[in-house]
Amino acid sequence: MTDPLDPLDETWEAWTARVAADLAALADDEWVTLTVHVQSRASRTYAAEQDRAHATGHGWRRVFSHPPTRPAAVPDVFVQARRLGDVVALECIADTEFEGLTDLTHAQHRALIELGWQADEFPDLSRTFAADEAAAAQLLRASLEGVLGAGSPSDVDVRRATKR
């Protein structure tokens, strides 16, 4: 049975409602950053090695003779929401190193635009919502779940910050 208060059991519908409430509660000097949690390469490699060792019944010497398999890539992208008066402004920062590079494929970039994001300076995107936090939260969910690789709300890291 799932616990409705456990964030690991949260449904996308509950997550979307919670994020909409968080967006409505933002002050002008606050913002929220959302990213799809990406496991470190070291933790993925260790887990793959352990799985292989247990599956084959062989020790560590046998494990290192086969390279670890790579999981599906999650693009290094973050989404930021902030309040500008009565407007909720969303930014999809696809160039996280600010070097003109992105992990997004052209298909992912196109998919985000088709969801309703507006193209800014490539590869970044933006969107504003006038007093419609629910619609902003829906776009965040659709982007994170449908394009950026979040399998569930527990895959999304949400951080709230205040400008000082």
Short mmCIF file of N, CA and C in Angstrom, two decimals:
data_model
loop_
_atom_site.label_atom_id
_atom_site.label_comp_id
_atom_site.label_asym_id
_atom_site.label_seq_id
_atom_site.Cartn_x
_atom_site.Cartn_y
_atom_site.Cartn_z
N MET A 1 0.84 -1.18 0.00
CA MET A 1 0.00 0.00 0.00
C MET A 1 0.88 1.24 0.00
N THR A 2 0.48 2.26 -0.73
CA THR A 2 1.27 3.47 -0.81
C THR A 2 0.85 4.46 0.25
N ASP A 3 1.81 5.23 0.70
CA ASP A 3 1.57 6.27 1.69
C ASP A 3 1.48 7.60 0.96
N PRO A 4 0.33 8.30 0.99
CA PRO A 4 0.18 9.54 0.24
C PRO A 4 1.13 10.64 0.70
N LEU A 5 1.71 10.52 1.88
CA LEU A 5 2.64 11.54 2.35
C LEU A 5 4.09 11.21 2.01
N ASP A 6 4.35 10.01 1.52
CA ASP A 6 5.70 9.60 1.16
C ASP A 6 6.01 10.10 -0.25
N PRO A 7 7.02 10.99 -0.41
CA PRO A 7 7.32 11.52 -1.74
C PRO A 7 7.74 10.44 -2.73
N LEU A 8 8.21 9.29 -2.25
CA LEU A 8 8.59 8.22 -3.15
C LEU A 8 7.36 7.54 -3.75
N ASP A 9 6.20 7.67 -3.10
CA ASP A 9 4.96 7.08 -3.59
C ASP A 9 4.07 8.10 -4.29
N GLU A 10 4.53 9.32 -4.45
CA GLU A 10 3.70 10.39 -5.00
C GLU A 10 3.37 10.12 -6.48
N THR A 11 2.12 10.32 -6.85
CA THR A 11 1.71 10.17 -8.24
C THR A 11 2.04 11.45 -9.00
N TRP A 12 2.05 11.35 -10.33
CA TRP A 12 2.28 12.55 -11.13
C TRP A 12 1.17 13.58 -10.90
N GLU A 13 -0.05 13.11 -10.70
CA GLU A 13 -1.16 14.04 -10.47
C GLU A 13 -0.96 14.82 -9.16
N ALA A 14 -0.57 14.10 -8.10
CA ALA A 14 -0.32 14.76 -6.81
C ALA A 14 0.89 15.69 -6.91
N TRP A 15 1.93 15.25 -7.61
CA TRP A 15 3.14 16.06 -7.79
C TRP A 15 2.78 17.36 -8.51
N THR A 16 1.98 17.25 -9.57
CA THR A 16 1.60 18.43 -10.35
C THR A 16 0.80 19.42 -9.51
N ALA A 17 -0.12 18.91 -8.70
CA ALA A 17 -0.90 19.78 -7.81
C ALA A 17 0.00 20.44 -6.77
N ARG A 18 0.95 19.68 -6.22
CA ARG A 18 1.87 20.24 -5.22
C ARG A 18 2.76 21.31 -5.85
N VAL A 19 3.28 21.07 -7.04
CA VAL A 19 4.14 22.05 -7.71
C VAL A 19 3.33 23.30 -8.07
N ALA A 20 2.09 23.14 -8.49
CA ALA A 20 1.24 24.31 -8.78
C ALA A 20 1.07 25.16 -7.53
N ALA A 21 0.86 24.52 -6.39
CA ALA A 21 0.74 25.26 -5.12
C ALA A 21 2.05 25.94 -4.76
N ASP A 22 3.18 25.26 -5.00
CA ASP A 22 4.49 25.87 -4.74
C ASP A 22 4.70 27.09 -5.63
N LEU A 23 4.31 26.99 -6.90
CA LEU A 23 4.46 28.13 -7.81
C LEU A 23 3.59 29.30 -7.37
N ALA A 24 2.39 29.01 -6.90
CA ALA A 24 1.48 30.06 -6.43
C ALA A 24 2.03 30.76 -5.19
N ALA A 25 2.80 30.03 -4.39
CA ALA A 25 3.34 30.57 -3.14
C ALA A 25 4.66 31.30 -3.32
N LEU A 26 5.23 31.27 -4.52
CA LEU A 26 6.51 31.94 -4.74
C LEU A 26 6.39 33.45 -4.54
N ALA A 27 7.36 34.03 -3.86
CA ALA A 27 7.47 35.48 -3.76
C ALA A 27 8.33 35.97 -4.92
N ASP A 28 8.36 37.28 -5.13
CA ASP A 28 9.13 37.84 -6.24
C ASP A 28 10.63 37.54 -6.15
N ASP A 29 11.14 37.26 -4.97
CA ASP A 29 12.57 37.02 -4.84
C ASP A 29 12.92 35.54 -4.74
N GLU A 30 11.98 34.67 -5.07
CA GLU A 30 12.21 33.23 -4.95
C GLU A 30 12.10 32.54 -6.30
N TRP A 31 12.75 31.39 -6.40
CA TRP A 31 12.60 30.56 -7.58
C TRP A 31 12.72 29.10 -7.20
N VAL A 32 12.27 28.24 -8.09
CA VAL A 32 12.33 26.80 -7.91
C VAL A 32 13.08 26.22 -9.09
N THR A 33 14.00 25.31 -8.82
CA THR A 33 14.74 24.62 -9.86
C THR A 33 14.38 23.15 -9.82
N LEU A 34 14.10 22.58 -10.99
CA LEU A 34 13.73 21.17 -11.09
C LEU A 34 14.67 20.47 -12.06
N THR A 35 15.19 19.33 -11.67
CA THR A 35 16.05 18.53 -12.54
C THR A 35 15.68 17.07 -12.39
N VAL A 36 15.94 16.31 -13.43
CA VAL A 36 15.78 14.87 -13.34
C VAL A 36 17.03 14.34 -12.68
N HIS A 37 16.83 13.59 -11.60
CA HIS A 37 17.95 13.05 -10.84
C HIS A 37 18.72 12.06 -11.71
N VAL A 38 20.00 12.28 -11.84
CA VAL A 38 20.86 11.40 -12.62
C VAL A 38 21.84 10.74 -11.66
N GLN A 39 21.83 9.41 -11.63
CA GLN A 39 22.79 8.71 -10.79
C GLN A 39 24.19 8.96 -11.33
N SER A 40 25.16 8.98 -10.44
CA SER A 40 26.53 9.17 -10.88
C SER A 40 26.99 7.96 -11.68
N ARG A 41 27.95 8.17 -12.53
CA ARG A 41 28.49 7.06 -13.33
C ARG A 41 29.10 6.01 -12.42
N ALA A 42 29.74 6.44 -11.35
CA ALA A 42 30.36 5.48 -10.42
C ALA A 42 29.31 4.58 -9.79
N SER A 43 28.17 5.15 -9.38
CA SER A 43 27.14 4.32 -8.75
C SER A 43 26.51 3.38 -9.76
N ARG A 44 26.33 3.83 -11.01
CA ARG A 44 25.78 2.94 -12.04
C ARG A 44 26.76 1.81 -12.35
N THR A 45 28.04 2.13 -12.43
CA THR A 45 29.05 1.12 -12.72
C THR A 45 29.10 0.10 -11.61
N TYR A 46 29.11 0.56 -10.36
CA TYR A 46 29.15 -0.35 -9.22
C TYR A 46 27.93 -1.25 -9.22
N ALA A 47 26.75 -0.68 -9.44
CA ALA A 47 25.52 -1.49 -9.44
C ALA A 47 25.55 -2.52 -10.56
N ALA A 48 26.03 -2.13 -11.74
CA ALA A 48 26.10 -3.07 -12.86
C ALA A 48 27.09 -4.19 -12.55
N GLU A 49 28.21 -3.84 -11.92
CA GLU A 49 29.20 -4.86 -11.57
C GLU A 49 28.64 -5.84 -10.55
N GLN A 50 27.92 -5.32 -9.56
CA GLN A 50 27.34 -6.18 -8.54
C GLN A 50 26.28 -7.10 -9.14
N ASP A 51 25.44 -6.55 -10.01
CA ASP A 51 24.42 -7.37 -10.66
C ASP A 51 25.05 -8.48 -11.48
N ARG A 52 26.08 -8.14 -12.24
CA ARG A 52 26.75 -9.15 -13.07
C ARG A 52 27.44 -10.20 -12.23
N ALA A 53 28.08 -9.79 -11.14
CA ALA A 53 28.78 -10.74 -10.28
C ALA A 53 27.80 -11.72 -9.65
N HIS A 54 26.66 -11.22 -9.22
CA HIS A 54 25.66 -12.09 -8.60
C HIS A 54 25.00 -12.99 -9.64
N ALA A 55 24.76 -12.46 -10.83
CA ALA A 55 24.09 -13.24 -11.87
C ALA A 55 24.97 -14.36 -12.40
N THR A 56 26.27 -14.10 -12.51
CA THR A 56 27.18 -15.11 -13.07
C THR A 56 27.79 -16.00 -12.01
N GLY A 57 27.72 -15.57 -10.76
CA GLY A 57 28.33 -16.36 -9.70
C GLY A 57 29.85 -16.26 -9.69
N HIS A 58 30.39 -15.30 -10.40
CA HIS A 58 31.84 -15.12 -10.47
C HIS A 58 32.27 -13.95 -9.60
N GLY A 59 33.51 -13.95 -9.25
CA GLY A 59 34.07 -12.90 -8.42
C GLY A 59 34.39 -11.64 -9.20
N TRP A 60 35.10 -10.74 -8.54
CA TRP A 60 35.39 -9.44 -9.12
C TRP A 60 36.29 -9.52 -10.34
N ARG A 61 37.18 -10.51 -10.43
CA ARG A 61 38.07 -10.59 -11.60
C ARG A 61 37.27 -10.81 -12.87
N ARG A 62 36.28 -11.65 -12.82
CA ARG A 62 35.46 -11.93 -13.99
C ARG A 62 34.61 -10.69 -14.33
N VAL A 63 34.14 -10.00 -13.33
CA VAL A 63 33.29 -8.83 -13.53
C VAL A 63 34.01 -7.76 -14.33
N PHE A 64 35.27 -7.49 -14.02
CA PHE A 64 36.00 -6.42 -14.68
C PHE A 64 36.41 -6.76 -16.11
N SER A 65 36.21 -8.00 -16.54
CA SER A 65 36.56 -8.36 -17.90
C SER A 65 35.48 -7.92 -18.89
N HIS A 66 34.31 -7.50 -18.41
CA HIS A 66 33.22 -7.03 -19.25
C HIS A 66 32.88 -5.59 -18.87
N PRO A 67 32.83 -4.68 -19.84
CA PRO A 67 32.48 -3.30 -19.50
C PRO A 67 31.03 -3.21 -19.02
N PRO A 68 30.75 -2.29 -18.10
CA PRO A 68 29.38 -2.14 -17.61
C PRO A 68 28.46 -1.63 -18.71
N THR A 69 27.21 -2.04 -18.64
CA THR A 69 26.23 -1.54 -19.60
C THR A 69 25.81 -0.15 -19.18
N ARG A 70 25.45 0.67 -20.15
CA ARG A 70 25.05 2.05 -19.85
C ARG A 70 23.53 2.16 -19.90
N PRO A 71 22.94 2.77 -18.88
CA PRO A 71 21.50 2.98 -18.91
C PRO A 71 21.15 4.07 -19.92
N ALA A 72 19.87 4.21 -20.19
CA ALA A 72 19.43 5.27 -21.09
C ALA A 72 19.89 6.62 -20.54
N ALA A 73 20.39 7.46 -21.42
CA ALA A 73 20.92 8.75 -20.99
C ALA A 73 19.80 9.71 -20.62
N VAL A 74 20.02 10.45 -19.56
CA VAL A 74 19.12 11.53 -19.15
C VAL A 74 19.86 12.81 -19.47
N PRO A 75 19.27 13.69 -20.27
CA PRO A 75 19.99 14.91 -20.63
C PRO A 75 20.24 15.80 -19.41
N ASP A 76 21.39 16.46 -19.41
CA ASP A 76 21.76 17.39 -18.35
C ASP A 76 21.06 18.71 -18.63
N VAL A 77 19.85 18.84 -18.09
CA VAL A 77 18.98 19.99 -18.32
C VAL A 77 18.32 20.34 -17.00
N PHE A 78 18.10 21.62 -16.74
CA PHE A 78 17.29 21.96 -15.59
C PHE A 78 16.22 22.97 -15.99
N VAL A 79 15.15 22.95 -15.23
CA VAL A 79 14.03 23.85 -15.47
C VAL A 79 13.91 24.74 -14.24
N GLN A 80 13.71 26.01 -14.48
CA GLN A 80 13.61 26.97 -13.38
C GLN A 80 12.31 27.74 -13.50
N ALA A 81 11.66 27.96 -12.36
CA ALA A 81 10.43 28.74 -12.32
C ALA A 81 10.62 29.88 -11.33
N ARG A 82 10.17 31.07 -11.72
CA ARG A 82 10.23 32.21 -10.80
C ARG A 82 9.02 33.10 -11.04
N ARG A 83 8.73 33.91 -10.06
CA ARG A 83 7.59 34.81 -10.15
C ARG A 83 8.08 36.21 -10.50
N LEU A 84 7.39 36.81 -11.47
CA LEU A 84 7.62 38.19 -11.85
C LEU A 84 6.27 38.91 -11.75
N GLY A 85 5.97 39.39 -10.56
CA GLY A 85 4.65 39.98 -10.34
C GLY A 85 3.57 38.91 -10.41
N ASP A 86 2.61 39.08 -11.33
CA ASP A 86 1.54 38.09 -11.49
C ASP A 86 1.89 37.01 -12.50
N VAL A 87 3.09 37.02 -13.01
CA VAL A 87 3.51 36.08 -14.05
C VAL A 87 4.44 35.02 -13.47
N VAL A 88 4.21 33.76 -13.87
CA VAL A 88 5.15 32.68 -13.55
C VAL A 88 6.01 32.49 -14.80
N ALA A 89 7.31 32.69 -14.65
CA ALA A 89 8.24 32.57 -15.77
C ALA A 89 9.02 31.26 -15.64
N LEU A 90 8.94 30.44 -16.68
CA LEU A 90 9.68 29.18 -16.72
C LEU A 90 10.83 29.31 -17.70
N GLU A 91 11.95 28.71 -17.34
CA GLU A 91 13.10 28.63 -18.23
C GLU A 91 13.57 27.19 -18.27
N CYS A 92 13.84 26.69 -19.46
CA CYS A 92 14.43 25.36 -19.62
C CYS A 92 15.86 25.60 -20.06
N ILE A 93 16.79 25.37 -19.14
CA ILE A 93 18.20 25.63 -19.40
C ILE A 93 18.84 24.34 -19.91
N ALA A 94 19.04 24.28 -21.21
CA ALA A 94 19.60 23.08 -21.83
C ALA A 94 21.11 23.17 -21.98
N ASP A 95 21.66 24.37 -21.85
CA ASP A 95 23.11 24.58 -21.93
C ASP A 95 23.61 24.83 -20.51
N THR A 96 23.70 23.76 -19.71
CA THR A 96 24.00 23.91 -18.29
C THR A 96 25.43 24.35 -18.02
N GLU A 97 26.31 24.20 -18.98
CA GLU A 97 27.70 24.65 -18.81
C GLU A 97 27.90 26.05 -19.40
N PHE A 98 26.87 26.59 -20.04
CA PHE A 98 26.90 27.92 -20.65
C PHE A 98 28.04 28.05 -21.65
N GLU A 99 28.21 26.98 -22.46
CA GLU A 99 29.27 26.95 -23.47
C GLU A 99 28.71 26.77 -24.88
N GLY A 100 27.40 26.88 -25.04
CA GLY A 100 26.80 26.68 -26.35
C GLY A 100 26.58 25.22 -26.70
N LEU A 101 26.65 24.33 -25.71
CA LEU A 101 26.48 22.90 -25.92
C LEU A 101 25.25 22.42 -25.17
N THR A 102 24.69 21.31 -25.61
CA THR A 102 23.53 20.75 -24.92
C THR A 102 23.53 19.24 -25.04
N ASP A 103 22.94 18.57 -24.04
CA ASP A 103 22.71 17.13 -24.09
C ASP A 103 21.42 16.80 -24.82
N LEU A 104 20.58 17.80 -25.07
CA LEU A 104 19.31 17.54 -25.74
C LEU A 104 19.54 17.14 -27.19
N THR A 105 18.81 16.13 -27.63
CA THR A 105 18.82 15.80 -29.05
C THR A 105 17.90 16.79 -29.77
N HIS A 106 18.00 16.84 -31.08
CA HIS A 106 17.09 17.72 -31.83
C HIS A 106 15.65 17.28 -31.63
N ALA A 107 15.42 15.96 -31.54
CA ALA A 107 14.06 15.46 -31.32
C ALA A 107 13.52 15.90 -29.96
N GLN A 108 14.36 15.88 -28.92
CA GLN A 108 13.93 16.33 -27.60
C GLN A 108 13.64 17.83 -27.61
N HIS A 109 14.49 18.60 -28.26
CA HIS A 109 14.30 20.04 -28.35
C HIS A 109 12.98 20.35 -29.06
N ARG A 110 12.74 19.67 -30.16
CA ARG A 110 11.48 19.84 -30.91
C ARG A 110 10.28 19.44 -30.05
N ALA A 111 10.41 18.33 -29.32
CA ALA A 111 9.31 17.85 -28.47
C ALA A 111 8.96 18.89 -27.40
N LEU A 112 9.97 19.53 -26.82
CA LEU A 112 9.71 20.56 -25.81
C LEU A 112 8.97 21.75 -26.43
N ILE A 113 9.36 22.13 -27.63
CA ILE A 113 8.67 23.23 -28.32
C ILE A 113 7.23 22.84 -28.62
N GLU A 114 7.02 21.59 -29.03
CA GLU A 114 5.66 21.12 -29.32
C GLU A 114 4.80 21.09 -28.05
N LEU A 115 5.41 20.92 -26.88
CA LEU A 115 4.67 20.96 -25.62
C LEU A 115 4.23 22.38 -25.26
N GLY A 116 4.88 23.39 -25.86
CA GLY A 116 4.49 24.76 -25.57
C GLY A 116 5.63 25.67 -25.16
N TRP A 117 6.85 25.14 -25.08
CA TRP A 117 8.00 25.99 -24.77
C TRP A 117 8.28 26.88 -25.97
N GLN A 118 8.82 28.08 -25.71
CA GLN A 118 9.20 29.00 -26.77
C GLN A 118 10.71 29.01 -26.89
N ALA A 119 11.19 28.93 -28.13
CA ALA A 119 12.63 28.89 -28.38
C ALA A 119 13.23 30.27 -28.12
N ASP A 120 14.28 30.26 -27.31
CA ASP A 120 15.06 31.48 -27.06
C ASP A 120 16.37 31.30 -27.82
N GLU A 121 17.45 31.76 -27.24
CA GLU A 121 18.76 31.52 -27.83
C GLU A 121 19.05 30.03 -27.69
N PHE A 122 19.28 29.35 -28.82
CA PHE A 122 19.46 27.90 -28.80
C PHE A 122 20.55 27.53 -27.81
N PRO A 123 20.34 26.52 -27.01
CA PRO A 123 19.24 25.56 -26.99
C PRO A 123 18.20 25.85 -25.91
N ASP A 124 18.29 27.01 -25.25
CA ASP A 124 17.41 27.29 -24.12
C ASP A 124 15.99 27.66 -24.58
N LEU A 125 15.04 27.41 -23.67
CA LEU A 125 13.62 27.64 -23.95
C LEU A 125 13.00 28.40 -22.78
N SER A 126 11.86 29.02 -23.02
CA SER A 126 11.16 29.72 -21.94
C SER A 126 9.66 29.67 -22.18
N ARG A 127 8.92 30.07 -21.16
CA ARG A 127 7.46 30.15 -21.27
C ARG A 127 6.97 30.95 -20.07
N THR A 128 6.00 31.80 -20.29
CA THR A 128 5.40 32.55 -19.18
C THR A 128 3.92 32.23 -19.09
N PHE A 129 3.42 32.30 -17.86
CA PHE A 129 2.01 32.04 -17.58
C PHE A 129 1.50 33.17 -16.69
N ALA A 130 0.47 33.88 -17.14
CA ALA A 130 -0.11 34.96 -16.35
C ALA A 130 -1.10 34.35 -15.36
N ALA A 131 -0.69 34.30 -14.10
CA ALA A 131 -1.53 33.82 -13.00
C ALA A 131 -2.17 32.46 -13.28
N ASP A 132 -1.44 31.56 -13.93
CA ASP A 132 -1.96 30.21 -14.20
C ASP A 132 -0.91 29.18 -13.78
N GLU A 133 -0.75 29.03 -12.47
CA GLU A 133 0.25 28.12 -11.93
C GLU A 133 -0.05 26.67 -12.28
N ALA A 134 -1.33 26.31 -12.40
CA ALA A 134 -1.70 24.93 -12.75
C ALA A 134 -1.20 24.58 -14.15
N ALA A 135 -1.36 25.50 -15.10
CA ALA A 135 -0.88 25.25 -16.47
C ALA A 135 0.65 25.18 -16.49
N ALA A 136 1.31 26.03 -15.71
CA ALA A 136 2.77 25.99 -15.63
C ALA A 136 3.24 24.65 -15.07
N ALA A 137 2.58 24.17 -14.02
CA ALA A 137 2.93 22.88 -13.43
C ALA A 137 2.69 21.74 -14.41
N GLN A 138 1.63 21.83 -15.21
CA GLN A 138 1.36 20.80 -16.22
C GLN A 138 2.48 20.76 -17.26
N LEU A 139 2.96 21.93 -17.69
CA LEU A 139 4.06 21.96 -18.66
C LEU A 139 5.33 21.38 -18.04
N LEU A 140 5.59 21.71 -16.78
CA LEU A 140 6.76 21.14 -16.11
C LEU A 140 6.67 19.62 -16.07
N ARG A 141 5.51 19.12 -15.67
CA ARG A 141 5.33 17.66 -15.61
C ARG A 141 5.52 17.02 -16.98
N ALA A 142 4.84 17.55 -18.00
CA ALA A 142 4.93 16.98 -19.35
C ALA A 142 6.36 16.98 -19.85
N SER A 143 7.10 18.03 -19.53
CA SER A 143 8.50 18.13 -19.97
C SER A 143 9.38 17.13 -19.25
N LEU A 144 9.26 17.09 -17.93
CA LEU A 144 10.10 16.20 -17.13
C LEU A 144 9.78 14.73 -17.40
N GLU A 145 8.51 14.41 -17.46
CA GLU A 145 8.09 13.02 -17.65
C GLU A 145 8.21 12.58 -19.10
N GLY A 146 7.73 13.40 -20.02
CA GLY A 146 7.64 12.98 -21.41
C GLY A 146 8.89 13.16 -22.24
N VAL A 147 9.77 14.10 -21.85
CA VAL A 147 10.92 14.40 -22.69
C VAL A 147 12.25 14.25 -21.95
N LEU A 148 12.31 14.69 -20.70
CA LEU A 148 13.59 14.76 -20.00
C LEU A 148 13.94 13.52 -19.20
N GLY A 149 13.10 12.50 -19.20
CA GLY A 149 13.49 11.20 -18.66
C GLY A 149 13.08 10.85 -17.25
N ALA A 150 12.19 11.61 -16.63
CA ALA A 150 11.75 11.26 -15.28
C ALA A 150 10.71 10.15 -15.37
N GLY A 151 11.00 9.02 -14.76
CA GLY A 151 10.06 7.91 -14.76
C GLY A 151 8.94 8.09 -13.76
N SER A 152 9.22 8.83 -12.70
CA SER A 152 8.23 9.10 -11.65
C SER A 152 8.62 10.39 -10.95
N PRO A 153 7.72 10.96 -10.14
CA PRO A 153 8.08 12.18 -9.42
C PRO A 153 9.31 12.02 -8.52
N SER A 154 9.57 10.81 -8.06
CA SER A 154 10.74 10.62 -7.19
C SER A 154 12.05 10.79 -7.95
N ASP A 155 12.00 10.81 -9.29
CA ASP A 155 13.20 11.04 -10.10
C ASP A 155 13.51 12.53 -10.25
N VAL A 156 12.64 13.40 -9.75
CA VAL A 156 12.80 14.84 -9.94
C VAL A 156 13.32 15.47 -8.66
N ASP A 157 14.43 16.18 -8.77
CA ASP A 157 14.96 16.96 -7.65
C ASP A 157 14.36 18.37 -7.75
N VAL A 158 13.72 18.82 -6.67
CA VAL A 158 13.13 20.15 -6.63
C VAL A 158 13.86 20.95 -5.56
N ARG A 159 14.38 22.11 -5.95
CA ARG A 159 15.09 22.97 -5.00
C ARG A 159 14.50 24.36 -5.06
N ARG A 160 14.21 24.89 -3.90
CA ARG A 160 13.64 26.24 -3.80
C ARG A 160 14.71 27.16 -3.23
N ALA A 161 14.86 28.32 -3.85
CA ALA A 161 15.90 29.25 -3.41
C ALA A 161 15.33 30.67 -3.37
N THR A 162 16.01 31.50 -2.62
CA THR A 162 15.65 32.91 -2.50
C THR A 162 16.82 33.75 -2.94
N LYS A 163 16.56 34.76 -3.77
CA LYS A 163 17.61 35.71 -4.15
C LYS A 163 17.90 36.58 -2.95
N ARG A 164 19.14 36.90 -2.76
CA ARG A 164 19.49 37.78 -1.64
C ARG A 164 20.38 38.87 -2.10
#
